[in-house]
mmCIF file of C-alpha atoms in Angstrom:
data_model
loop_
_atom_site.group_PDB
_atom_site.id
_atom_site.type_symbol
_atom_site.label_atom_id
_atom_site.label_comp_id
_atom_site.label_asym_id
_atom_site.label_seq_id
_atom_site.Cartn_x
_atom_site.Cartn_y
_atom_site.Cartn_z
ATOM 1 C CA UNK A 1 -0.068 -0.144 0.084
ATOM 2 C CA UNK A 2 1.161 3.527 -0.481
ATOM 3 C CA UNK A 3 1.366 6.556 2.531
ATOM 4 C CA UNK A 4 -1.732 7.902 0.802
ATOM 5 C CA UNK A 5 -3.621 4.656 1.217
ATOM 6 C CA UNK A 6 -2.263 3.876 5.080
ATOM 7 C CA UNK A 7 -3.513 8.044 6.359
ATOM 8 C CA UNK A 8 -6.868 6.737 3.427
ATOM 9 C CA UNK A 9 -7.283 3.844 5.918
ATOM 10 C CA UNK A 10 -6.267 5.450 9.121
ATOM 11 C CA UNK A 11 -9.305 8.352 8.895
ATOM 12 C CA UNK A 12 -11.129 5.650 8.257
ATOM 13 C CA UNK A 13 -10.817 3.022 10.541
ATOM 14 C CA UNK A 14 -10.603 5.424 13.356
ATOM 15 C CA UNK A 15 -13.780 7.944 12.520
ATOM 16 C CA UNK A 16 -15.666 4.585 12.452
ATOM 17 C CA UNK A 17 -14.129 3.252 15.638
ATOM 18 C CA UNK A 18 -15.325 6.803 16.928
ATOM 19 C CA UNK A 19 -19.191 6.401 15.430
ATOM 20 C CA UNK A 20 -19.565 2.772 17.323
ATOM 21 C CA UNK A 21 -18.320 4.919 20.352
ATOM 22 C CA UNK A 22 -21.586 6.995 20.208
ATOM 23 C CA UNK A 23 -23.870 4.183 19.985
ATOM 24 C CA UNK A 24 -22.137 1.558 22.227
ATOM 25 C CA UNK A 25 -19.596 3.664 24.396
ATOM 26 C CA UNK A 26 -19.975 1.727 27.064
ATOM 27 C CA UNK A 27 -19.562 -1.321 25.942
ATOM 28 C CA UNK A 28 -16.866 -3.375 26.867
ATOM 29 C CA UNK A 29 -13.953 -4.512 24.656
ATOM 30 C CA UNK A 30 -13.708 -8.415 25.658
ATOM 31 C CA UNK A 31 -10.120 -7.796 23.733
ATOM 32 C CA UNK A 32 -8.963 -5.249 25.714
ATOM 33 C CA UNK A 33 -9.188 -5.858 28.802
ATOM 34 C CA UNK A 34 -10.916 -3.552 30.841
ATOM 35 C CA UNK A 35 -11.780 -1.166 28.342
ATOM 36 C CA UNK A 36 -14.666 -0.110 27.005
ATOM 37 C CA UNK A 37 -15.963 1.113 23.447
ATOM 38 C CA UNK A 38 -15.321 4.964 25.016
ATOM 39 C CA UNK A 39 -11.723 3.978 26.891
ATOM 40 C CA UNK A 40 -10.793 2.712 23.267
ATOM 41 C CA UNK A 41 -11.717 5.586 21.451
ATOM 42 C CA UNK A 42 -10.053 7.477 23.787
ATOM 43 C CA UNK A 43 -6.561 5.074 23.685
ATOM 44 C CA UNK A 44 -7.614 5.678 19.783
ATOM 45 C CA UNK A 45 -8.114 9.825 19.678
ATOM 46 C CA UNK A 46 -4.832 10.138 22.289
ATOM 47 C CA UNK A 47 -2.091 8.175 19.799
ATOM 48 C CA UNK A 48 -1.611 11.974 17.881
ATOM 49 C CA UNK A 49 0.322 12.995 20.862
ATOM 50 C CA UNK A 50 2.753 10.350 20.109
ATOM 51 C CA UNK A 51 2.829 10.209 16.846
ATOM 52 C CA UNK A 52 2.815 14.474 16.952
ATOM 53 C CA UNK A 53 5.707 15.488 18.076
ATOM 54 C CA UNK A 54 7.950 12.602 16.432
ATOM 55 C CA UNK A 55 6.600 13.684 12.974
ATOM 56 C CA UNK A 56 7.980 17.461 13.995
ATOM 57 C CA UNK A 57 11.296 16.781 15.599
ATOM 58 C CA UNK A 58 14.007 17.278 12.778
ATOM 59 C CA UNK A 59 14.381 14.971 10.553
ATOM 60 C CA UNK A 60 15.967 11.808 12.435
ATOM 61 C CA UNK A 61 16.428 13.198 16.175
ATOM 62 C CA UNK A 62 14.633 11.632 18.522
ATOM 63 C CA UNK A 63 11.688 13.295 19.916
ATOM 64 C CA UNK A 64 11.150 16.031 22.906
ATOM 65 C CA UNK A 65 9.045 14.607 25.985
ATOM 66 C CA UNK A 66 5.618 13.141 25.009
ATOM 67 C CA UNK A 67 2.802 14.788 27.159
ATOM 68 C CA UNK A 68 0.072 12.767 28.252
ATOM 69 C CA UNK A 69 -3.133 13.898 26.327
ATOM 70 C CA UNK A 70 -6.100 16.084 28.617
ATOM 71 C CA UNK A 71 -8.918 13.690 27.152
ATOM 72 C CA UNK A 72 -12.151 15.409 27.903
ATOM 73 C CA UNK A 73 -14.075 13.095 30.966
ATOM 74 C CA UNK A 74 -17.540 14.230 29.067
ATOM 75 C CA UNK A 75 -18.173 11.288 26.080
ATOM 76 C CA UNK A 76 -20.134 13.461 23.446
ATOM 77 C CA UNK A 77 -16.601 16.348 24.041
ATOM 78 C CA UNK A 78 -13.973 13.782 23.823
ATOM 79 C CA UNK A 79 -15.447 12.096 20.690
ATOM 80 C CA UNK A 80 -15.432 15.867 19.460
ATOM 81 C CA UNK A 81 -11.670 16.089 21.008
ATOM 82 C CA UNK A 82 -11.437 12.620 18.941
ATOM 83 C CA UNK A 83 -12.316 13.707 15.465
ATOM 84 C CA UNK A 84 -9.618 16.987 16.096
ATOM 85 C CA UNK A 85 -6.996 15.206 17.013
ATOM 86 C CA UNK A 86 -8.207 13.162 14.292
ATOM 87 C CA UNK A 87 -7.965 15.533 11.534
ATOM 88 C CA UNK A 88 -4.657 17.996 12.872
ATOM 89 C CA UNK A 89 -2.441 13.962 12.326
ATOM 90 C CA UNK A 90 -3.973 13.689 9.041
ATOM 91 C CA UNK A 91 -3.230 16.457 7.675
ATOM 92 C CA UNK A 92 0.663 16.903 9.376
ATOM 93 C CA UNK A 93 0.762 12.975 8.218
ATOM 94 C CA UNK A 94 -0.300 14.490 4.368
ATOM 95 C CA UNK A 95 2.206 17.765 4.659
ATOM 96 C CA UNK A 96 4.946 15.243 5.656
ATOM 97 C CA UNK A 97 7.660 13.492 2.885
ATOM 98 C CA UNK A 98 6.657 9.724 3.433
ATOM 99 C CA UNK A 99 10.928 9.618 3.032
ATOM 100 C CA UNK A 100 11.923 12.259 5.379
ATOM 101 C CA UNK A 101 14.150 11.000 7.840
ATOM 102 C CA UNK A 102 12.392 10.204 11.735
ATOM 103 C CA UNK A 103 12.960 8.596 14.872
ATOM 104 C CA UNK A 104 11.060 5.365 15.320
ATOM 105 C CA UNK A 105 13.027 3.978 17.900
ATOM 106 C CA UNK A 106 14.394 1.255 16.164
ATOM 107 C CA UNK A 107 17.053 2.236 16.538
ATOM 108 C CA UNK A 108 18.892 1.264 12.774
ATOM 109 C CA UNK A 109 19.419 4.964 11.902
ATOM 110 C CA UNK A 110 17.030 4.555 9.172
ATOM 111 C CA UNK A 111 13.660 5.610 9.883
ATOM 112 C CA UNK A 112 11.408 7.015 7.620
ATOM 113 C CA UNK A 113 7.541 8.845 8.100
ATOM 114 C CA UNK A 114 6.570 6.715 6.383
ATOM 115 C CA UNK A 115 7.046 4.543 9.419
ATOM 116 C CA UNK A 116 4.364 6.277 11.269
ATOM 117 C CA UNK A 117 1.841 6.393 8.413
ATOM 118 C CA UNK A 118 1.361 2.325 8.196
ATOM 119 C CA UNK A 119 1.902 2.326 12.244
ATOM 120 C CA UNK A 120 -1.125 4.299 12.022
ATOM 121 C CA UNK A 121 -3.608 2.254 9.805
ATOM 122 C CA UNK A 122 -2.383 -1.330 11.578
ATOM 123 C CA UNK A 123 -2.472 -0.111 14.882
ATOM 124 C CA UNK A 124 -6.521 0.921 13.556
ATOM 125 C CA UNK A 125 -6.774 -1.367 11.722
ATOM 126 C CA UNK A 126 -6.849 -3.785 15.043
ATOM 127 C CA UNK A 127 -8.852 -0.869 17.110
ATOM 128 C CA UNK A 128 -11.574 -1.363 14.634
ATOM 129 C CA UNK A 129 -11.389 -4.346 15.152
ATOM 130 C CA UNK A 130 -11.537 -4.862 18.869
ATOM 131 C CA UNK A 131 -14.883 -2.210 18.418
ATOM 132 C CA UNK A 132 -16.498 -4.135 16.525
ATOM 133 C CA UNK A 133 -16.542 -7.166 18.192
ATOM 134 C CA UNK A 134 -17.851 -5.509 21.339
ATOM 135 C CA UNK A 135 -21.010 -4.624 19.611
ATOM 136 C CA UNK A 136 -20.857 -8.136 17.359
ATOM 137 C CA UNK A 137 -20.096 -6.681 14.386
ATOM 138 C CA UNK A 138 -18.183 -8.018 11.732
ATOM 139 C CA UNK A 139 -14.644 -6.654 10.761
ATOM 140 C CA UNK A 140 -11.778 -8.014 8.568
ATOM 141 C CA UNK A 141 -8.778 -6.226 8.085
ATOM 142 C CA UNK A 142 -7.766 -5.020 4.252
ATOM 143 C CA UNK A 143 -5.436 -8.231 3.014
ATOM 144 C CA UNK A 144 -2.884 -5.716 1.830
ATOM 145 C CA UNK A 145 -2.865 -3.597 4.955
ATOM 146 C CA UNK A 146 -2.645 -7.268 6.502
ATOM 147 C CA UNK A 147 0.605 -8.208 4.191
ATOM 148 C CA UNK A 148 1.971 -4.578 5.523
ATOM 149 C CA UNK A 149 1.449 -5.740 8.266
ATOM 150 C CA UNK A 150 3.362 -8.948 8.455
ATOM 151 C CA UNK A 151 6.295 -6.254 6.671
ATOM 152 C CA UNK A 152 6.462 -4.378 9.136
ATOM 153 C CA UNK A 153 6.977 -7.698 12.160
ATOM 154 C CA UNK A 154 9.666 -8.701 9.635
ATOM 155 C CA UNK A 155 11.076 -4.838 9.979
ATOM 156 C CA UNK A 156 10.934 -4.760 13.680
ATOM 157 C CA UNK A 157 11.971 -8.003 15.041
ATOM 158 C CA UNK A 158 15.290 -7.467 15.697
ATOM 159 C CA UNK A 159 14.327 -3.886 17.999
ATOM 160 C CA UNK A 160 11.404 -6.216 19.983
ATOM 161 C CA UNK A 161 13.044 -8.512 21.421
ATOM 162 C CA UNK A 162 15.942 -5.673 22.349
ATOM 163 C CA UNK A 163 12.791 -3.923 23.565
ATOM 164 C CA UNK A 164 11.478 -7.210 25.638
ATOM 165 C CA UNK A 165 14.547 -8.521 26.242
ATOM 166 C CA UNK A 166 13.179 -12.029 24.889
ATOM 167 C CA UNK A 167 13.192 -13.657 21.658
ATOM 168 C CA UNK A 168 11.064 -16.571 20.024
ATOM 169 C CA UNK A 169 12.379 -19.825 20.800
ATOM 170 C CA UNK A 170 10.067 -21.727 17.188
ATOM 171 C CA UNK A 171 10.141 -20.225 13.746
ATOM 172 C CA UNK A 172 6.825 -19.354 11.977
ATOM 173 C CA UNK A 173 6.057 -18.932 8.730
ATOM 174 C CA UNK A 174 2.538 -16.893 7.818
ATOM 175 C CA UNK A 175 1.819 -17.993 4.528
ATOM 176 C CA UNK A 176 -1.698 -16.121 3.376
ATOM 177 C CA UNK A 177 -3.969 -18.172 1.305
ATOM 178 C CA UNK A 178 -4.825 -14.829 -0.939
ATOM 179 C CA UNK A 179 -1.728 -14.013 -0.957
ATOM 180 C CA UNK A 180 1.639 -15.649 -3.156
ATOM 181 C CA UNK A 181 4.064 -14.865 -0.914
ATOM 182 C CA UNK A 182 4.884 -15.998 2.675
ATOM 183 C CA UNK A 183 6.796 -14.666 5.198
ATOM 184 C CA UNK A 184 8.944 -16.167 8.078
ATOM 185 C CA UNK A 185 10.184 -14.843 11.087
ATOM 186 C CA UNK A 186 13.064 -16.722 12.350
ATOM 187 C CA UNK A 187 13.379 -18.113 16.768
ATOM 188 C CA UNK A 188 16.701 -18.352 18.722
ATOM 189 C CA UNK A 189 16.690 -22.230 18.295
ATOM 190 C CA UNK A 190 16.614 -23.795 14.905
ATOM 191 C CA UNK A 191 16.049 -27.221 16.113
ATOM 192 C CA UNK A 192 12.731 -26.346 16.475
ATOM 193 C CA UNK A 193 10.632 -27.038 13.592
ATOM 194 C CA UNK A 194 8.998 -24.602 11.470
ATOM 195 C CA UNK A 195 5.102 -23.585 12.751
ATOM 196 C CA UNK A 196 3.171 -22.787 9.443
ATOM 197 C CA UNK A 197 0.405 -20.404 9.473
ATOM 198 C CA UNK A 198 -2.666 -20.556 7.048
ATOM 199 C CA UNK A 199 -5.624 -18.892 5.821
ATOM 200 C CA UNK A 200 -6.690 -15.412 5.543
ATOM 201 C CA UNK A 201 -4.484 -13.219 6.220
ATOM 202 C CA UNK A 202 -6.983 -10.724 8.097
ATOM 203 C CA UNK A 203 -7.264 -14.163 9.990
ATOM 204 C CA UNK A 204 -3.851 -14.915 10.698
ATOM 205 C CA UNK A 205 -2.901 -10.597 12.156
ATOM 206 C CA UNK A 206 -5.754 -10.716 14.234
ATOM 207 C CA UNK A 207 -3.646 -14.490 15.940
ATOM 208 C CA UNK A 208 -0.652 -12.252 15.709
ATOM 209 C CA UNK A 209 -2.015 -10.016 17.911
ATOM 210 C CA UNK A 210 -4.206 -12.500 19.961
ATOM 211 C CA UNK A 211 -7.283 -11.553 18.430
ATOM 212 C CA UNK A 212 -8.143 -14.778 17.340
ATOM 213 C CA UNK A 213 -7.272 -18.295 19.058
ATOM 214 C CA UNK A 214 -4.475 -20.363 17.422
ATOM 215 C CA UNK A 215 -5.483 -23.709 16.355
ATOM 216 C CA UNK A 216 -4.002 -26.307 19.178
ATOM 217 C CA UNK A 217 -1.117 -27.619 17.755
ATOM 218 C CA UNK A 218 0.995 -24.406 17.037
ATOM 219 C CA UNK A 219 -0.427 -22.125 20.385
ATOM 220 C CA UNK A 220 2.510 -22.645 21.950
ATOM 221 C CA UNK A 221 4.725 -21.377 19.053
ATOM 222 C CA UNK A 222 2.848 -18.554 18.368
ATOM 223 C CA UNK A 223 1.831 -17.460 21.992
ATOM 224 C CA UNK A 224 5.871 -16.392 21.976
ATOM 225 C CA UNK A 225 5.269 -14.360 18.698
ATOM 226 C CA UNK A 226 2.150 -12.379 20.928
ATOM 227 C CA UNK A 227 4.058 -11.399 23.348
ATOM 228 C CA UNK A 228 6.392 -9.792 21.482
ATOM 229 C CA UNK A 229 4.720 -8.235 19.085
ATOM 230 C CA UNK A 230 2.190 -7.127 22.323
ATOM 231 C CA UNK A 231 5.912 -4.735 22.947
ATOM 232 C CA UNK A 232 4.621 -2.418 20.031
ATOM 233 C CA UNK A 233 1.327 -1.575 21.125
ATOM 234 C CA UNK A 234 1.182 1.968 21.908
#
């Protein structure tokens, strides 16, 4: 997907989360324990407080202190605030050069502003699924966006391992039935057999984010990766 496609996905997905919250704000979100839909919306609306300072920092420089957003307590005011924050972030994304160097926390020195455009699209995709699932609605992450998610995980594995201090022992091969390519995430133990995940790309992506159960034979191998990937959540 292109940076513009990521921005469009981010904006539309966040907007749908806010719309669901306006109707079902008190519903609990099973995939985000302890959260209601209103909590989830506030989380999505507050994300630009992190992404904005990163993009506004001097190219390649680490951003300054990130302040916790001041989220209104009244739900209608909170949703209005979320919408303003979303629009502000979309405008900032659109004025940024996707190829401009940007801090990502990955420690590679090769971060680009496009990293945050993709991250915004992927995070809100998972959270839109959380919101829809909470109210009994279906939401399927687009296959192309899920593929971008697999690419992101492959690129960030060394960073996530360093952040968490853990390294999965098992090697996973992601082989969606709606793509001709595969992704391989290598674990620390070469002697362990490779665990292959197959099926629709959207379902595999949700499985890696702990939103779908793994087949019993793969549960142990996938569990290590779910724990590692969870360190990426904002």
